[in-house]
């Protein structure tokens, strides 16, 4: 069943939610209906990142629309034809220049549909009903078909065995009756005929036994294939979980797997009971060459091995170790800080819900022989039992675990490298093992599940580097239990790293990285524009400082990610921050734009992350300047939002005439059109402040006298680098009743008021007020230190 067919089967509030998805007419519901199969068969997620694929899908979409339009026109279905034509015109006008955006919108619609179906399943499962969700892959369809076929076959086999039991009882009765008659009347001439009939019945019984054994063998063959599919699907789920841990947008729901595993387990136990019954039949009636004496023991052994394998793979860590505070990234744990981990048993049959399967845990069960490898005590509650949790199956979660290092010898090794053969703290991996015992219908088995390797830190400032290790391991390790991975870490292809870097942003915000942004990052890691053969070394990624700075690529990248999440999330998600763009690219983009066109890019020289505005300033002689302001860091952005800086930013010329040089966001969006919707939010945030003081904080830069007079010949830009020529900025304040600083200066001059720059560093930019202003009065505009502006 396709996803759209499942949507159409919804009722009530879930149907309303599904229809509401299409209320904005990104894709009309009629188009979704007509192109359902084609839409669901395309890789929209990849197309959203790959321009060439997005372009191909865009053209294929048009071809499909044309086909349906022609069909509706020929059959005089005017309404349907109009809907198709109108949608085609809208798509052509809005997305032809950006097919990737259309791909992203369609991907989001499909994801919303899937979420509604999942919620519907949760609700119906709570009421004891079943809902069929659409399969996503061919393998999942194969599993679904084989599970259903296995259940049908084992039910049919059960009936055949029941018939065999009846047939054997009839034969047994007649045989025993004949034996009595022989004892009573040994010379009875009719006995020969009865013997002949008994032999015929025995032959039929033997034939039926062999048929049943053949059916068992066929069913076991189907079960082996099914087990192979389930093992692969569980392995795929583990891989998706690993990628989810490092930010990938992937589905790690266990609902389908739990249903399949539970049904398969029921088939296995049912078949095991059938084989037991066949053994009992052989004990009641047997003969030379009896197939029930030869085959069932071997079939039982074969089935038990399959059952053990299924049960062992069905005990999984569903929630990887994660600290509840202060970070939401998993697999980095701080000593003496609580964290949680969850385990789940995918066999969720009603008979097992009260089976009292107790869970125990340990850390580093098989520690590696590595010099300096740290040992930890894992502290927390013990003896928890698997419990049925609505919507989560048989599961248990430990929410209050913590680690304490076992101190020995000369203390810890700190974060030094591995020149002595040891690993640094940020490269040292640890594993938690969770165990339980399964007992049911004579089957007894120890089950074990392990977490993904995690890094243990002692100070939160180590978190970023530890996360880089988690990222690298889960991208590249072929063995999820390899705690010695960083003894010789492999290189990564640039394509893998590009995906991972984009995931970091899409996980924290609503927007990942585009091709241009990734190209800039790729040049930093690969030394040139990366291609499909480019590779990145672990040391280059997280251990060695980048050229001309004293910090690594990852430290810089992660600091920018933190800055975006804390201060720039909305404008980043809306696509207004170009961010990762080199100075040369910045110059090429801005030089042909109209006066005052600006863009926002991240600083390349600050360890803790910064963002700067760069704009084009065309000169009278035909040359141009690319001007930039010193990067704003978390310190400045904590005082005033970037949108307010852009809104009120002032550049002072030598005459103290203020102006806002930021006019158009690249390529040609008026500043207020781009950021106007955020102004109201910032005004609401300062409403309480305005009740007491009608002041506004703004950022101001002073333009050097030479700036307006110096330019390079032949249109060559004069570029202000971050290191020493970038325009400095200063934080100051002015009365909100005044429209700009020019009004402030004029009014103060008329009132004989002099603002003493020495009273507050924030006002030092106004020190160039004309000397003729009176020095008789001094006003201190400083904001009280304990006053919270926002």
CSV table of N, CA, C and O in Angstrom, one decimal, residues 429-471:
chain,number,residue,atom,x,y,z
A,429,UNK,N,37.3,5.7,23.5
A,429,UNK,CA,35.9,5.3,23.3
A,429,UNK,C,35.5,4.3,24.4
A,429,UNK,O,36.3,3.4,24.7
A,430,UNK,N,34.3,4.4,24.9
A,430,UNK,CA,33.8,3.4,25.9
A,430,UNK,C,32.4,2.9,25.5
A,430,UNK,O,31.7,3.6,24.7
A,431,UNK,N,32.0,1.8,26.1
A,431,UNK,CA,30.8,1.1,25.7
A,431,UNK,C,30.1,0.6,27.0
A,431,UNK,O,30.7,0.1,27.9
A,432,UNK,N,28.8,0.8,27.0
A,432,UNK,CA,27.9,0.2,28.1
A,432,UNK,C,27.2,-1.0,27.5
A,432,UNK,O,26.7,-1.0,26.4
A,433,UNK,N,27.3,-2.1,28.3
A,433,UNK,CA,26.6,-3.4,27.9
A,433,UNK,C,25.4,-3.6,28.8
A,433,UNK,O,25.5,-3.5,30.0
A,434,UNK,N,24.3,-3.9,28.2
A,434,UNK,CA,23.0,-4.2,29.0
A,434,UNK,C,22.7,-5.6,28.7
A,434,UNK,O,22.7,-6.1,27.6
A,435,UNK,N,22.3,-6.4,29.8
A,435,UNK,CA,22.0,-7.8,29.7
A,435,UNK,C,20.6,-8.1,30.3
A,435,UNK,O,20.1,-7.4,31.2
A,436,UNK,N,20.0,-9.2,29.8
A,436,UNK,CA,18.8,-9.8,30.4
A,436,UNK,C,18.8,-11.3,30.1
A,436,UNK,O,19.6,-11.8,29.2
A,437,UNK,N,17.9,-12.0,30.7
A,437,UNK,CA,17.7,-13.4,30.4
A,437,UNK,C,16.3,-13.7,29.9
A,437,UNK,O,15.3,-13.2,30.5
A,438,UNK,N,16.2,-14.4,28.8
A,438,UNK,CA,15.0,-14.8,28.2
A,438,UNK,C,14.6,-16.2,28.6
A,438,UNK,O,15.4,-17.1,28.4
A,439,UNK,N,13.4,-16.4,29.1
A,439,UNK,CA,12.9,-17.7,29.4
A,439,UNK,C,11.4,-17.8,29.0
A,439,UNK,O,10.6,-17.0,29.4
A,440,UNK,N,11.2,-18.8,28.1
A,440,UNK,CA,9.8,-19.0,27.6
A,440,UNK,C,9.7,-20.3,26.9
A,440,UNK,O,10.5,-20.6,26.0
A,441,UNK,N,8.7,-21.1,27.3
A,441,UNK,CA,8.4,-22.4,26.7
A,441,UNK,C,9.7,-23.2,26.5
A,441,UNK,O,9.9,-23.8,25.4
A,442,UNK,N,10.5,-23.3,27.5
A,442,UNK,CA,11.6,-24.2,27.5
A,442,UNK,C,12.9,-23.6,26.8
A,442,UNK,O,13.9,-24.2,26.8
A,443,UNK,N,12.7,-22.4,26.3
A,443,UNK,CA,13.9,-21.7,25.6
A,443,UNK,C,14.5,-20.8,26.6
A,443,UNK,O,13.8,-19.9,27.2
A,444,UNK,N,15.7,-20.9,26.9
A,444,UNK,CA,16.5,-20.1,27.9
A,444,UNK,C,17.7,-19.5,27.2
A,444,UNK,O,18.5,-20.3,26.6
A,445,UNK,N,17.8,-18.2,27.2
A,445,UNK,CA,18.9,-17.5,26.5
A,445,UNK,C,19.3,-16.2,27.1
A,445,UNK,O,18.4,-15.4,27.5
A,446,UNK,N,20.6,-16.0,27.3
A,446,UNK,CA,21.1,-14.7,27.7
A,446,UNK,C,21.2,-13.7,26.6
A,446,UNK,O,21.8,-14.0,25.5
A,447,UNK,N,20.6,-12.6,26.7
A,447,UNK,CA,20.6,-11.6,25.7
A,447,UNK,C,21.5,-10.4,26.1
A,447,UNK,O,21.5,-10.0,27.3
A,448,UNK,N,22.1,-9.8,25.1
A,448,UNK,CA,23.0,-8.7,25.4
A,448,UNK,C,22.9,-7.6,24.3
A,448,UNK,O,22.9,-7.9,23.1
A,449,UNK,N,22.9,-6.4,24.7
A,449,UNK,CA,22.9,-5.2,23.8
A,449,UNK,C,23.9,-4.2,24.2
A,449,UNK,O,24.2,-4.0,25.5
A,450,UNK,N,24.6,-3.6,23.3
A,450,UNK,CA,25.6,-2.6,23.6
A,450,UNK,C,25.3,-1.3,23.0
A,450,UNK,O,24.7,-1.2,21.9
A,451,UNK,N,25.7,-0.2,23.7
A,451,UNK,CA,25.6,1.1,23.2
A,451,UNK,C,26.6,1.4,22.1
A,451,UNK,O,27.5,0.6,21.9
A,452,UNK,N,26.4,2.4,21.4
A,452,UNK,CA,27.5,2.9,20.5
A,452,UNK,C,28.6,3.4,21.3
A,452,UNK,O,28.4,3.9,22.5
A,453,UNK,N,29.8,3.4,20.9
A,453,UNK,CA,31.0,3.9,21.6
A,453,UNK,C,30.7,5.4,21.9
A,453,UNK,O,30.3,6.2,21.1
A,454,UNK,N,31.1,5.8,23.1
A,454,UNK,CA,30.9,7.2,23.5
A,454,UNK,C,32.2,7.8,24.1
A,454,UNK,O,33.1,7.0,24.5
A,455,UNK,N,32.3,9.1,24.2
A,455,UNK,CA,33.5,9.7,24.7
A,455,UNK,C,33.2,10.3,26.1
A,455,UNK,O,32.1,10.9,26.3
A,456,UNK,N,34.1,10.1,27.0
A,456,UNK,CA,33.9,10.6,28.4
A,456,UNK,C,34.8,11.8,28.6
A,456,UNK,O,36.0,11.7,28.4
A,457,UNK,N,34.2,13.0,29.0
A,457,UNK,CA,35.0,14.2,29.3
A,457,UNK,C,34.8,14.5,30.8
A,457,UNK,O,33.9,14.1,31.5
A,458,UNK,N,35.7,15.4,31.3
A,458,UNK,CA,35.7,15.8,32.6
A,458,UNK,C,35.3,17.3,32.8
A,458,UNK,O,35.0,17.8,33.8
A,459,UNK,N,35.4,18.0,31.6
A,459,UNK,CA,35.0,19.4,31.6
A,459,UNK,C,34.2,19.7,30.4
A,459,UNK,O,34.6,19.3,29.3
A,460,UNK,N,33.2,20.6,30.5
A,460,UNK,CA,32.3,20.8,29.4
A,460,UNK,C,33.0,21.5,28.2
A,460,UNK,O,32.5,21.5,27.1
A,461,UNK,N,34.1,22.2,28.5
A,461,UNK,CA,34.8,22.8,27.4
A,461,UNK,C,35.4,21.8,26.4
A,461,UNK,O,35.8,22.2,25.3
A,462,UNK,N,35.5,20.6,26.8
A,462,UNK,CA,36.0,19.5,25.9
A,462,UNK,C,34.9,19.0,25.0
A,462,UNK,O,35.2,18.1,24.2
A,463,UNK,N,33.7,19.4,25.2
A,463,UNK,CA,32.6,18.8,24.5
A,463,UNK,C,32.7,18.9,23.0
A,463,UNK,O,32.5,17.9,22.3
A,464,UNK,N,33.1,20.0,22.4
A,464,UNK,CA,33.2,20.2,21.0
A,464,UNK,C,34.2,19.2,20.4
A,464,UNK,O,33.8,18.6,19.3
A,465,UNK,N,35.3,19.1,20.9
A,465,UNK,CA,36.3,18.1,20.4
A,465,UNK,C,35.9,16.7,20.5
A,465,UNK,O,36.1,15.9,19.6
A,466,UNK,N,35.2,16.4,21.6
A,466,UNK,CA,34.7,15.0,21.8
A,466,UNK,C,33.6,14.7,20.8
A,466,UNK,O,33.5,13.6,20.2
A,467,UNK,N,32.8,15.7,20.5
A,467,UNK,CA,31.7,15.5,19.5
A,467,UNK,C,32.3,15.3,18.1
A,467,UNK,O,31.8,14.5,17.3
A,468,UNK,N,33.4,15.9,17.8
A,468,UNK,CA,34.1,15.6,16.5
A,468,UNK,C,34.5,14.2,16.4
A,468,UNK,O,34.4,13.5,15.4
A,469,UNK,N,34.9,13.6,17.5
A,469,UNK,CA,35.3,12.2,17.5
A,469,UNK,C,34.1,11.3,17.3
A,469,UNK,O,34.1,10.3,16.5
A,470,UNK,N,33.0,11.6,17.9
A,470,UNK,CA,31.7,10.9,17.8
A,470,UNK,C,31.3,11.0,16.3
A,470,UNK,O,30.9,10.0,15.7
A,471,UNK,N,31.4,12.1,15.7
A,471,UNK,CA,31.0,12.4,14.3
A,471,UNK,C,31.9,11.5,13.4
A,471,UNK,O,31.3,10.8,12.5
